[in-house]
Short mmCIF file of C-alpha atoms in Angstrom, two decimals:
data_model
loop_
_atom_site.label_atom_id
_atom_site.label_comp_id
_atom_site.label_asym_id
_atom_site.label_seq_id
_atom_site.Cartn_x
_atom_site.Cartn_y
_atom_site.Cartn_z
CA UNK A 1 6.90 -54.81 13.66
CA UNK A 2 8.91 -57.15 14.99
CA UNK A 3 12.96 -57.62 15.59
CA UNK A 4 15.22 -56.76 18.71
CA UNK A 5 16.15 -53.12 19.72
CA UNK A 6 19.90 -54.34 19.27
CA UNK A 7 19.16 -56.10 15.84
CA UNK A 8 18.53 -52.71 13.80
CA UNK A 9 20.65 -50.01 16.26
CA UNK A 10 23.39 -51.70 13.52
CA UNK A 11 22.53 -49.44 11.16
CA UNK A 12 22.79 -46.25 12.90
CA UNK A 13 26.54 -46.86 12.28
CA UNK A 14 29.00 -44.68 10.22
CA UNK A 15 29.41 -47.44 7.30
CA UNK A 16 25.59 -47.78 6.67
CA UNK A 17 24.46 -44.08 6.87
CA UNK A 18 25.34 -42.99 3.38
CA UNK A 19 23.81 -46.59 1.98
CA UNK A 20 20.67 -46.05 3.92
CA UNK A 21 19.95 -42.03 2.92
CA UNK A 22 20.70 -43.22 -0.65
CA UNK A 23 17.75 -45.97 0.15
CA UNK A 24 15.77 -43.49 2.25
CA UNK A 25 15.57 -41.36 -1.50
CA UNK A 26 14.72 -44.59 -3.54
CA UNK A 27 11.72 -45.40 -1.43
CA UNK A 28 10.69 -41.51 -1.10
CA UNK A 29 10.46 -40.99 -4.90
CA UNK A 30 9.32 -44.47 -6.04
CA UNK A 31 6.62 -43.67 -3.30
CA UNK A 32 7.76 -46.75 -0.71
CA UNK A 33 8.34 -49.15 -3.56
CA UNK A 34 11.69 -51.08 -3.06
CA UNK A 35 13.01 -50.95 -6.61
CA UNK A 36 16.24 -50.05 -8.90
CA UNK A 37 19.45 -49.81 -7.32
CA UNK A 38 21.09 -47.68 -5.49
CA UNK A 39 25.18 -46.59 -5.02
CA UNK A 40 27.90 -45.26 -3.18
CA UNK A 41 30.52 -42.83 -4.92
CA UNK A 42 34.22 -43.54 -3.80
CA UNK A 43 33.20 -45.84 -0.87
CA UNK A 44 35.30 -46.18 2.26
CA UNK A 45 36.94 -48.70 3.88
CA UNK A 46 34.31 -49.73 6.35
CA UNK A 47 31.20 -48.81 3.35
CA UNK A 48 33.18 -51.41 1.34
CA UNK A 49 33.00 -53.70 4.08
CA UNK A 50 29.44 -53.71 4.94
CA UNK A 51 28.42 -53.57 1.47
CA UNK A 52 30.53 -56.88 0.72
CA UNK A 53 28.25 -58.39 4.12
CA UNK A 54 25.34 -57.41 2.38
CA UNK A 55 25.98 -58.96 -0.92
CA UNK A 56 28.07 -61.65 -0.61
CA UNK A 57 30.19 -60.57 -3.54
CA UNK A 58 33.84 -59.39 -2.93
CA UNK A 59 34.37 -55.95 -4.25
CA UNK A 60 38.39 -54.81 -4.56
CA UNK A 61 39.65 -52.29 -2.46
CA UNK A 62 40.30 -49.69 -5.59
CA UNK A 63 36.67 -49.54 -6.56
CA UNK A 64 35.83 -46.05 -7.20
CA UNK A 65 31.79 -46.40 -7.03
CA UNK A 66 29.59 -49.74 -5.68
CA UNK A 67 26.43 -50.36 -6.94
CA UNK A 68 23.55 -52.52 -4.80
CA UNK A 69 20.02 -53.41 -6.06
CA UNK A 70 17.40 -52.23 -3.31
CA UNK A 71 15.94 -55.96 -2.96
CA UNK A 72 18.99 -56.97 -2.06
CA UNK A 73 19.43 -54.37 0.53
CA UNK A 74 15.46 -55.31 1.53
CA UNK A 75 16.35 -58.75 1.87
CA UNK A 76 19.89 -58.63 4.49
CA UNK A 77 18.18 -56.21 6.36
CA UNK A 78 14.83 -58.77 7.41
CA UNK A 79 17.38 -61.55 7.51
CA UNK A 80 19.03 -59.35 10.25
CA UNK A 81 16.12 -57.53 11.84
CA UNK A 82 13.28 -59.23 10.63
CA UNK A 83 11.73 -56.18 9.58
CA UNK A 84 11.37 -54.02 6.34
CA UNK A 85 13.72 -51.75 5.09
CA UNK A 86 10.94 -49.17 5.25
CA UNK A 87 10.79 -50.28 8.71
CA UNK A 88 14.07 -50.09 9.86
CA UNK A 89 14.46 -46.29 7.90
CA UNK A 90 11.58 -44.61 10.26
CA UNK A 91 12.57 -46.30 13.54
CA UNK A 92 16.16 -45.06 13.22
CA UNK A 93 13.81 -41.75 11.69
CA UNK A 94 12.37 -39.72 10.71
CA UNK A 95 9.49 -41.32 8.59
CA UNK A 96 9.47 -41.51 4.69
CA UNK A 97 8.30 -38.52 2.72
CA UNK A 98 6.36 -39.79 -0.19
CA UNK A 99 7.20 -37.05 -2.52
CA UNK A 100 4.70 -37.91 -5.28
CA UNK A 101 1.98 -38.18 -2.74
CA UNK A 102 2.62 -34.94 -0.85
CA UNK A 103 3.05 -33.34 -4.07
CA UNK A 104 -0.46 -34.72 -4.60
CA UNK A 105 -1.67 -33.33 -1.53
CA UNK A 106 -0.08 -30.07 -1.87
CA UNK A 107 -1.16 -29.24 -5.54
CA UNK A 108 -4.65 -30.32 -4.34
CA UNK A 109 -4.41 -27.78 -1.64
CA UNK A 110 -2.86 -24.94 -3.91
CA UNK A 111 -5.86 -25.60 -5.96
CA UNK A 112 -8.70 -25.33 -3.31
CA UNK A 113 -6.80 -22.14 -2.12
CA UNK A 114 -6.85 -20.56 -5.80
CA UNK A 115 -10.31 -21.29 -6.01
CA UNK A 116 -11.36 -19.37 -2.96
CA UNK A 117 -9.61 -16.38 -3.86
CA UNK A 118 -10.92 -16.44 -7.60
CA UNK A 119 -14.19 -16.89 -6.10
CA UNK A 120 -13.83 -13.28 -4.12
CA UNK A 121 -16.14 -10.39 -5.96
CA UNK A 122 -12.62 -8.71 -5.58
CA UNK A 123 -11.20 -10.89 -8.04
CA UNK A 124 -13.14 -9.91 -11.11
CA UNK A 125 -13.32 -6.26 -10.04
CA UNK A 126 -9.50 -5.49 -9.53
CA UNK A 127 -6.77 -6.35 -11.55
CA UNK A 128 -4.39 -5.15 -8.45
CA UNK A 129 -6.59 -8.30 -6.78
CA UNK A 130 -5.94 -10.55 -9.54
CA UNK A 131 -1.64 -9.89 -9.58
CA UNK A 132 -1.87 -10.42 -5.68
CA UNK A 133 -3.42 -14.02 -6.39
CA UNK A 134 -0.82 -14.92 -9.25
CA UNK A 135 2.24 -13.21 -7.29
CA UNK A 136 1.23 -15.62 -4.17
CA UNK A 137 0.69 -18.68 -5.98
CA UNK A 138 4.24 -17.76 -8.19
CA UNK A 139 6.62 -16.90 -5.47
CA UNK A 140 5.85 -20.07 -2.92
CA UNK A 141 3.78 -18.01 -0.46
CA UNK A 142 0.79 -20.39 -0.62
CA UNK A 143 3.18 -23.36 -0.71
CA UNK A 144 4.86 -22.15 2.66
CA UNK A 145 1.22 -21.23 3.97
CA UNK A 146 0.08 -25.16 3.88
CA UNK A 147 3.39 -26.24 4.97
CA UNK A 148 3.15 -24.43 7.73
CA UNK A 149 -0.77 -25.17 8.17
CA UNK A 150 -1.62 -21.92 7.54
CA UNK A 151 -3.79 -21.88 4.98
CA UNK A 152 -6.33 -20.22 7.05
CA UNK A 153 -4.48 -16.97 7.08
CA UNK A 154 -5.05 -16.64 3.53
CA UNK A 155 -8.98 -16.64 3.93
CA UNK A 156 -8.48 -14.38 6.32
CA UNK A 157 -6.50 -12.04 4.06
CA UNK A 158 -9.03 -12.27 1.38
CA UNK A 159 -11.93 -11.35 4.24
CA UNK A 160 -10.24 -7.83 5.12
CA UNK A 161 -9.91 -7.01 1.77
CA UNK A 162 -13.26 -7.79 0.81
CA UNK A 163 -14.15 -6.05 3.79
CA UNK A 164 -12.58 -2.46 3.17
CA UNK A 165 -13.67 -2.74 0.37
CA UNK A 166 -17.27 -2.62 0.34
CA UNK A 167 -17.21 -0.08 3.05
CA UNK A 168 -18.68 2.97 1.65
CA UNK A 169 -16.93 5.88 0.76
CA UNK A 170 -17.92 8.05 2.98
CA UNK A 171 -17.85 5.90 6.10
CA UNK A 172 -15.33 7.29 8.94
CA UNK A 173 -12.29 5.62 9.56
CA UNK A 174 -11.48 2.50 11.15
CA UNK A 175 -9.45 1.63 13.69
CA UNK A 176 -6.52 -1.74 13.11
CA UNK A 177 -8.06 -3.67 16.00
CA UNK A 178 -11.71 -3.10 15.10
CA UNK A 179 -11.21 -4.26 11.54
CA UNK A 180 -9.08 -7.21 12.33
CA UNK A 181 -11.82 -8.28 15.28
CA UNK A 182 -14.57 -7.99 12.04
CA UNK A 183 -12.58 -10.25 10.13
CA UNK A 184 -10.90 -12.59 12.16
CA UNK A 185 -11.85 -12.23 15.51
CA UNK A 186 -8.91 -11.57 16.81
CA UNK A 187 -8.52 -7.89 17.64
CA UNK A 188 -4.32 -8.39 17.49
CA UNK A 189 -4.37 -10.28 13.99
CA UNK A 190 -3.39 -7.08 11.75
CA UNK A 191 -0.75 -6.32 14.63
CA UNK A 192 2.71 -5.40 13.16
CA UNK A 193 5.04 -8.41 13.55
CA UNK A 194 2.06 -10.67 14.31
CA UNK A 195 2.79 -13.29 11.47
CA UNK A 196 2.03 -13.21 7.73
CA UNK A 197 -1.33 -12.10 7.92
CA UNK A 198 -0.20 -8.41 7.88
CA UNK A 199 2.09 -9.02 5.26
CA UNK A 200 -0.22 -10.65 3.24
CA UNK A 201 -2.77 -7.78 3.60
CA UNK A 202 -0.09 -5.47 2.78
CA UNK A 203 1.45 -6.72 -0.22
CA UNK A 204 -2.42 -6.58 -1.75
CA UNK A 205 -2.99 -3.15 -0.63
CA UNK A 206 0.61 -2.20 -2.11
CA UNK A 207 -0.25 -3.85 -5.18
CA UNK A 208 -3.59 -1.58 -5.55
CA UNK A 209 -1.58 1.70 -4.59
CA UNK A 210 1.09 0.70 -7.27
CA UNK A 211 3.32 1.17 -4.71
CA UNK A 212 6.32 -1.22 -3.59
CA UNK A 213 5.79 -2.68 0.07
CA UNK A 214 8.31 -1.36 2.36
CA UNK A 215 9.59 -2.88 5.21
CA UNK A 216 9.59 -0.25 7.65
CA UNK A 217 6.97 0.95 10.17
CA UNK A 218 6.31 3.93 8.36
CA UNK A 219 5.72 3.16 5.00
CA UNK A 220 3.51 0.75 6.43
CA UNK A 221 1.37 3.09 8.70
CA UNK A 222 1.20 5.06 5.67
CA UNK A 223 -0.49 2.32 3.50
CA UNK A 224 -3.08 1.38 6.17
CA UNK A 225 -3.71 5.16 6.34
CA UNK A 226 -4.37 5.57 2.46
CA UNK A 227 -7.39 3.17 3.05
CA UNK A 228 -8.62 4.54 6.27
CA UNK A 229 -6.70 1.96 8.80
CA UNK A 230 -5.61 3.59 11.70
CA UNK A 231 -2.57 1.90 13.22
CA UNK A 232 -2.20 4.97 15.56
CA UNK A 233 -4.17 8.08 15.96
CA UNK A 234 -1.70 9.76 17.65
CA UNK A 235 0.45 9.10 14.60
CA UNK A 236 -1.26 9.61 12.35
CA UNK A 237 -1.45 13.79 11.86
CA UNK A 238 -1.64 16.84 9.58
CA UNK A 239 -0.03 19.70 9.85
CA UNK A 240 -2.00 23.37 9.27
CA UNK A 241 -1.74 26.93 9.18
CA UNK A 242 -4.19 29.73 9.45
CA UNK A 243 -7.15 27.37 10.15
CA UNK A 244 -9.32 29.03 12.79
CA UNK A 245 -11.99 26.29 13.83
CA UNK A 246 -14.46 26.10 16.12
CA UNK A 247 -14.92 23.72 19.38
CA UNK A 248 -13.69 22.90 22.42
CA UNK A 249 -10.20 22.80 23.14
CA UNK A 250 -9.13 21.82 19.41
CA UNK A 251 -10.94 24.69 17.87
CA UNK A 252 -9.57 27.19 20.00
CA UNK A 253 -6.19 26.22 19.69
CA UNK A 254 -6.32 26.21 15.91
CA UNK A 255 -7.82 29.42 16.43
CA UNK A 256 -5.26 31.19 18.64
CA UNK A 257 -2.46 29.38 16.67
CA UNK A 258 -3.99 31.45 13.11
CA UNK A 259 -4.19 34.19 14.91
CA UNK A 260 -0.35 34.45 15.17
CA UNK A 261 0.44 32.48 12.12
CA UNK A 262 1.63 29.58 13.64
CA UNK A 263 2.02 26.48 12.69
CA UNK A 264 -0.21 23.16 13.92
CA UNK A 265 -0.14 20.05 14.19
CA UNK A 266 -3.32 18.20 14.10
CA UNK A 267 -3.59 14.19 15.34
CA UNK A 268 -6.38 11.80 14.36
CA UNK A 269 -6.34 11.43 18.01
CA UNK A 270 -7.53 15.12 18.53
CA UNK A 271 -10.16 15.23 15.78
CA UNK A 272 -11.57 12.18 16.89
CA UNK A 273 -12.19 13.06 20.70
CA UNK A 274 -11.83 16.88 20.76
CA UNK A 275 -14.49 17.48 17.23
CA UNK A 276 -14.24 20.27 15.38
CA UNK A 277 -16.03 23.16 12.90
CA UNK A 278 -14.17 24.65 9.65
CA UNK A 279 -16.38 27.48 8.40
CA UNK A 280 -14.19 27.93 5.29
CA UNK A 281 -14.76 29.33 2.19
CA UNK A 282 -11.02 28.41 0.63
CA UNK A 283 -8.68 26.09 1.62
CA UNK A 284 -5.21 25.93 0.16
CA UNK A 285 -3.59 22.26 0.26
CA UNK A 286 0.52 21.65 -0.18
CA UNK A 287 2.01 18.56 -0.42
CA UNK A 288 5.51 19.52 1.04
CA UNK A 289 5.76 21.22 4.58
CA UNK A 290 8.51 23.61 3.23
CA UNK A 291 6.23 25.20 1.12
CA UNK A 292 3.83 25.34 4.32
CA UNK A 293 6.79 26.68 6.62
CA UNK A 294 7.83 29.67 3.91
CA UNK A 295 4.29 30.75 4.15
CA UNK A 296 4.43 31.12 7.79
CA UNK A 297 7.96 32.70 7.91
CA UNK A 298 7.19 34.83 4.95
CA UNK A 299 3.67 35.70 5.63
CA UNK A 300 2.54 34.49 8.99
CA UNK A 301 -0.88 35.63 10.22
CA UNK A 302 -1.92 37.04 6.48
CA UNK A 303 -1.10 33.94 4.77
CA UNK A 304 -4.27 32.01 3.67
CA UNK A 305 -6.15 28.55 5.30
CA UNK A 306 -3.37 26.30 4.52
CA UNK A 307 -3.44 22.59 4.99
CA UNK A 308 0.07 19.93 4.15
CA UNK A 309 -0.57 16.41 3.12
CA UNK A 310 2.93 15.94 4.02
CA UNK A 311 3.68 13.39 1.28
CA UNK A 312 0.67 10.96 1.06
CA UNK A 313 -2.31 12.10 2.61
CA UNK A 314 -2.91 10.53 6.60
CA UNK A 315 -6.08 9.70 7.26
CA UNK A 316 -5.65 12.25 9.94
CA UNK A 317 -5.85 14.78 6.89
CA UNK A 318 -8.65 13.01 5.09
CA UNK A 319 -11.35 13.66 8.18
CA UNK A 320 -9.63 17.45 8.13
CA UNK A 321 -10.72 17.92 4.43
CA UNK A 322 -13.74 16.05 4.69
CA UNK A 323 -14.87 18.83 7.59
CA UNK A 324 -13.73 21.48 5.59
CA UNK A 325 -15.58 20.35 2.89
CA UNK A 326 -18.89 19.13 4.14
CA UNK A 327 -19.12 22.78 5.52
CA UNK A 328 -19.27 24.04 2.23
CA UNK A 329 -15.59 25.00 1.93
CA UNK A 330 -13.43 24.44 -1.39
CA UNK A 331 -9.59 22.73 -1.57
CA UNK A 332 -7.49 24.64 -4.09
CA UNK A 333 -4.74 22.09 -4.38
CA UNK A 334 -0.92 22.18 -5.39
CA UNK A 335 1.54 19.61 -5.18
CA UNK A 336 4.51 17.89 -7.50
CA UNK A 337 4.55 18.35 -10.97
CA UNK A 338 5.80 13.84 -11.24
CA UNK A 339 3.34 11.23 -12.00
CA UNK A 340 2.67 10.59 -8.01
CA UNK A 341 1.65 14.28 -7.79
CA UNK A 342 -0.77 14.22 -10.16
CA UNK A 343 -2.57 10.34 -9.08
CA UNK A 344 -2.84 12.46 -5.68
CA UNK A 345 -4.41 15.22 -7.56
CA UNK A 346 -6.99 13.08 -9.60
CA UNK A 347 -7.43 11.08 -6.47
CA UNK A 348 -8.14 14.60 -4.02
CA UNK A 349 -10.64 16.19 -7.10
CA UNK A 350 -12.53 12.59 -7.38
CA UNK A 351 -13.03 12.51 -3.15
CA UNK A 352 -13.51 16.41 -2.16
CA UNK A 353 -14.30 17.60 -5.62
CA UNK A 354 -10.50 19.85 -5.29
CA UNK A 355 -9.70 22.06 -7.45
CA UNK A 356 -6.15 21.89 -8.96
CA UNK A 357 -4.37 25.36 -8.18
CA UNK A 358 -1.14 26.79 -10.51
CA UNK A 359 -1.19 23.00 -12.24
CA UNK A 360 -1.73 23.30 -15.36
CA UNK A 361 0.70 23.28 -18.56
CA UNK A 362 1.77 26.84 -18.50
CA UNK A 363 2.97 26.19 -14.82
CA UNK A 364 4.54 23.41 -15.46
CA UNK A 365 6.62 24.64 -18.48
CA UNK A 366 7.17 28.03 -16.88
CA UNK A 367 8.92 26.19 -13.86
CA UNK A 368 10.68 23.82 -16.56
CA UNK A 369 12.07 26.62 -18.36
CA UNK A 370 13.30 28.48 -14.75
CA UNK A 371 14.70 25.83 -13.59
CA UNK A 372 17.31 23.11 -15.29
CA UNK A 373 18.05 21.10 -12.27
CA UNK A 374 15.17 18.57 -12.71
CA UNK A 375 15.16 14.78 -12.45
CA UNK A 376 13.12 12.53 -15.10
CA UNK A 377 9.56 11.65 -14.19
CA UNK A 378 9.14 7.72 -13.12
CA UNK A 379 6.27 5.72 -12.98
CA UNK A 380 3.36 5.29 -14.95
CA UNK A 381 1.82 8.22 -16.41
CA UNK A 382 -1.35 9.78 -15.20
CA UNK A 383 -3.90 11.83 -17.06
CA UNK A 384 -4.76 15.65 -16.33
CA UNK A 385 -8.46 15.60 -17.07
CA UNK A 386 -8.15 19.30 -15.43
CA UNK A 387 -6.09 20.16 -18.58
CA UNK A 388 -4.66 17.45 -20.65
CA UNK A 389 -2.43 19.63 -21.89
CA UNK A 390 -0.31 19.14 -18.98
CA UNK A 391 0.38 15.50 -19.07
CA UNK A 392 1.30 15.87 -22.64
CA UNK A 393 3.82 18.26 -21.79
CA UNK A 394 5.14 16.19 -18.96
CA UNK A 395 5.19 13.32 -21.18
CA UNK A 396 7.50 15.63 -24.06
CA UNK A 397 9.53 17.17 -21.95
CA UNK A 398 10.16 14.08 -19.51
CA UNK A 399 10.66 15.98 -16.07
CA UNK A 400 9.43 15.88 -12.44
CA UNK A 401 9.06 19.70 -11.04
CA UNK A 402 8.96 19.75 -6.98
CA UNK A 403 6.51 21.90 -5.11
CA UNK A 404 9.22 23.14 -3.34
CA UNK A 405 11.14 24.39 -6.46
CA UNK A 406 7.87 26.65 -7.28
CA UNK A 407 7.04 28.44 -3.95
CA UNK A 408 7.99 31.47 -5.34
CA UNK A 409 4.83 31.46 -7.14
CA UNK A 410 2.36 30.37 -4.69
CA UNK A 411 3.36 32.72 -2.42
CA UNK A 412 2.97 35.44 -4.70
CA UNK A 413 -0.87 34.43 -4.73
CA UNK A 414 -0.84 34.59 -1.10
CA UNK A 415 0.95 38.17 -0.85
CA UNK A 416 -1.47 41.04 -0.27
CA UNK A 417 -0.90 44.67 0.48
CA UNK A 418 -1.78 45.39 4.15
CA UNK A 419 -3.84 48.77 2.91
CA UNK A 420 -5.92 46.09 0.40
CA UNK A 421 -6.61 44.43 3.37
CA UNK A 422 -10.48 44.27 3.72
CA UNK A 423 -11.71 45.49 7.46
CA UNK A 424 -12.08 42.46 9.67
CA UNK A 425 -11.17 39.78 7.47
CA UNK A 426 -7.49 38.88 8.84
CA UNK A 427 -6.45 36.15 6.91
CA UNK A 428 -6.88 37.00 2.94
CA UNK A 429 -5.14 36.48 -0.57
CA UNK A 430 -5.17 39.03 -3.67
CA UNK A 431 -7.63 37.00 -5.17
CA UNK A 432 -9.77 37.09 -2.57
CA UNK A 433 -9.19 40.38 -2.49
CA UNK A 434 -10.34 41.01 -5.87
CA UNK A 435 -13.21 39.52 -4.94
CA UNK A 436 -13.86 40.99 -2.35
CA UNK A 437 -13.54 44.53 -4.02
CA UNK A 438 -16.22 43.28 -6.69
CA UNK A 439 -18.82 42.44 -4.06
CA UNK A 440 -18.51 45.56 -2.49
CA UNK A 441 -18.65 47.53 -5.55
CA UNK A 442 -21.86 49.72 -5.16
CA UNK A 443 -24.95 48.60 -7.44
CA UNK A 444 -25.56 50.70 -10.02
CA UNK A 445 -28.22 50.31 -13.38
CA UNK A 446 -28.18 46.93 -12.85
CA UNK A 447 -31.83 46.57 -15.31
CA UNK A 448 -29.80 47.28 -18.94
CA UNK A 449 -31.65 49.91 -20.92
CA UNK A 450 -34.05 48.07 -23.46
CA UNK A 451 -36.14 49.02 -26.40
CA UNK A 452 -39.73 48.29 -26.78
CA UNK A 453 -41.70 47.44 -30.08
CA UNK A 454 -42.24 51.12 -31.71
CA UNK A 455 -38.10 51.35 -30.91
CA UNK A 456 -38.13 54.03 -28.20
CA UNK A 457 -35.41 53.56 -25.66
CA UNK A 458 -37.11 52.58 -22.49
CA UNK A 459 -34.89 54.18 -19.24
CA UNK A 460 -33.77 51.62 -16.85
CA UNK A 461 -35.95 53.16 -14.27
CA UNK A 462 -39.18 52.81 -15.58
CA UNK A 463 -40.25 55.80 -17.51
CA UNK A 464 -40.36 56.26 -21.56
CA UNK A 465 -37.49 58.76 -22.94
CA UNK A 466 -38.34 59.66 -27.09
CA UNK A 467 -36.04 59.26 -29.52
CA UNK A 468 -33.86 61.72 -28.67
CA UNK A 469 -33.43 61.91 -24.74
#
């Protein structure tokens, strides 16, 4: 380029400013091309002025808008500076946009984007997967992502997905910094705050919960929990009663807490480097802790194995059940009568094969009938393979029943007469009571007398009675 410093530092003045953005937006959308015309609405004395300069052509002092062709403008300004308009735009600054072309460029970035996340095995598996996709490229998230350069943070995204999940279901839990190291290398990446990537993440695994994406910590925590992410074991946590274990340090302190009915709180942090034993035939699962607390005020050390989810299950109370189970033990489980309630029900009988306790239709209605102050069930409906009959009454009747507003009931389960207490067995229910009073119900003709082929009655012992003995 050529043209003194002084020659275009004319145009960084008040009268041209206006006249140059308007050319500045002719050459951006006509993609540098010095074409059309452009204006100036209700000009001002000194826009009048240098306009009239420009032109040559006297223009009265009432005009209410003045109209230029862009060659015209082209042609003053290299008679002045001897350089382009274009020129003379990017060294006052900043340099042209060429909308059309970056338009270009971006759709052809969109595009290669799309493509690698349609080309994810997740994305013909999951629907969740495929509204993530269409919710990113609909809402300007991509868009901002190569405008900012990121781009990269979406393939990184689509990696921890794939990643969790094709880990197999039975594989322990993983902590944030390990899984964002396998993925991206960078053990902070998944870090809360730490950019979009989290976000990103987030909003998928949201999307495959059916849950909205909050913005707070815990809500958060809570998500990477529900697929085995732990943020922070010492956050993560489970609360018990009655759940003698064995072990070091852990298992006696669960043991000594049953033993006066006390309540515990268990951290992923604990059951990870203090392991434990649950030699448990039944364990009872809640989903709200005052259901948990009654059973301990009400009953203390004679209440049942009881275990709280506490809301959504922490993966702190995922490795709990999964010891309890792999030992051979069996989760009866109770928790709201709403749509949520029973996805955590179908989700806890599909994972440790629990069995759904008081939940079935004549609960439900029972506690519908009891009870009028009940709001109306959200969300989307959920099937009760247990007993369908239950989700059609939900459906009909339309309202969510709290595990709270039934602990009248469960407790009643849990209530046992100290004399029906069986010797050394200190933590019991009637129904294991019951049981208990079958097995130990002495053995008596246990071979049913039988006939043989002439039609004699044959005694249970052995020997042949006639006819008439």
């Amino acid at each position: 380029m050529t043209g003194s410093t002084e020659a275009y530092e004319r145009y960084r003045a008040p009268e041209f400013r206006r006249l140059l953005a308007a050319a500045r937006r002719s050459l951006e959308r006509n993609g540098g091309e010095v074409k059309g015309s452009i204006g100036l609405a209700n000009p001002t004395s000194a826009e009048r002025t240098a306009v009239i300069g420009i032109t040559g052509t006297y223009r009265s002092a009432d005009v209410r808008r003045i109209t230029i062709p862009l060659e015209t403008l082209e042609e003053s300004v290299r008679n002045v500076t001897g350089m382009s308009l274009r020129d003379v735009l990017e060294r006052i600054g900043p340099e042209l946009r060429f909308r059309a072309d970056e338009r270009t460029v971006l759709d052809q970035a969109r595009r290669r984007i799309l493509a690698e996340g349609e080309a994810s095995p997740l994305h013909a598996e999951h629907a969740w997967y495929r509204q993530w996709l269409a919710s990113l490229a609909s809402d300007g998230t991509i868009t901002a992502l190569i405008n900012r350069k990121d781009p990269h943070l979406f393939s990184q995204a689509v990696r921890v997905l794939e990643h969790l999940y094709s880990r197999p279901s039975d594989a322990p839990p993983i902590m944030l910094p390990a899984l964002a190291d396998a993925t991206t290398g960078d053990t902070k990446a998944l870090n809360p705050g730490r950019g979009s990537l989290p976000t990103l993440v987030l909003r998928a695994l949201a999307m495959a919960r059916g849950v909205p994406l909050g913005s707070r910590a815990e809500p958060r925590r809570e998500l990477w929990d529900a697929f085995d992410v732990i943020v922070d074991d010492l956050a993560s946590r489970v609360l018990v009663l009655n759940l003698p274990a064995t072990g070091q340090g852990l298992g006696q302190w669960l043991t000594d807490a049953a033993r006066y009915g006390t309540p515990f709180h268990i951290t992923l942090h604990q059951l990870i480097t203090l392991p434990i034993a649950v030699n448990l035939h039944t364990v009872y699962v809640c989903e709200n802790p005052a259901v948990l607390r009654r059973a301990a005020g009400e009953l203390g050390a004679s209440s049942p194995p009881l275990i709280c989810t506490e809301g959504r299950p922490s993966t702190a109370f995922h490795r709990l059940a999964r010891l309890v189970v792999e030992a051979g033990g069996t989760l009866l489980y109770h928790g709201d009568f709403d749509w949520p309630g029973i996805d955590m029900t179908n989700r806890l009988r599909t994972r440790y094969q629990a069995e759904p306790w008081r939940m079935n239709a004549e609960d439900y209605l029972s506690a519908v009938r009891t009870d009028s102050d009940h709001v109306q069930l959200s969300g989307k409906a959920q099937a009760t393979f247990w007993d369908p009959e239950l989700a059609e009454a939900m459906e009909r009747e339309n309202r969510a029943v709290y595990e709270e507003a039934v602990a009248d009931a469960l407790l009643a389960d849990w209530k046992i007469p100290a004399d029906r207490i069986p010797p050394g067995r200190g933590v019991t229910t009637s129904a294991e009571a019951e049981r208990h009073d079958e097995e130990e119900t002495p053995v008596r003709d246990v071979v049913p007398p039988r006939r043989d082929s002439d039609g004699d009655r044959e005694v249970c012992c052995g020997g042949r009675a006639g006819p008439g003995q």
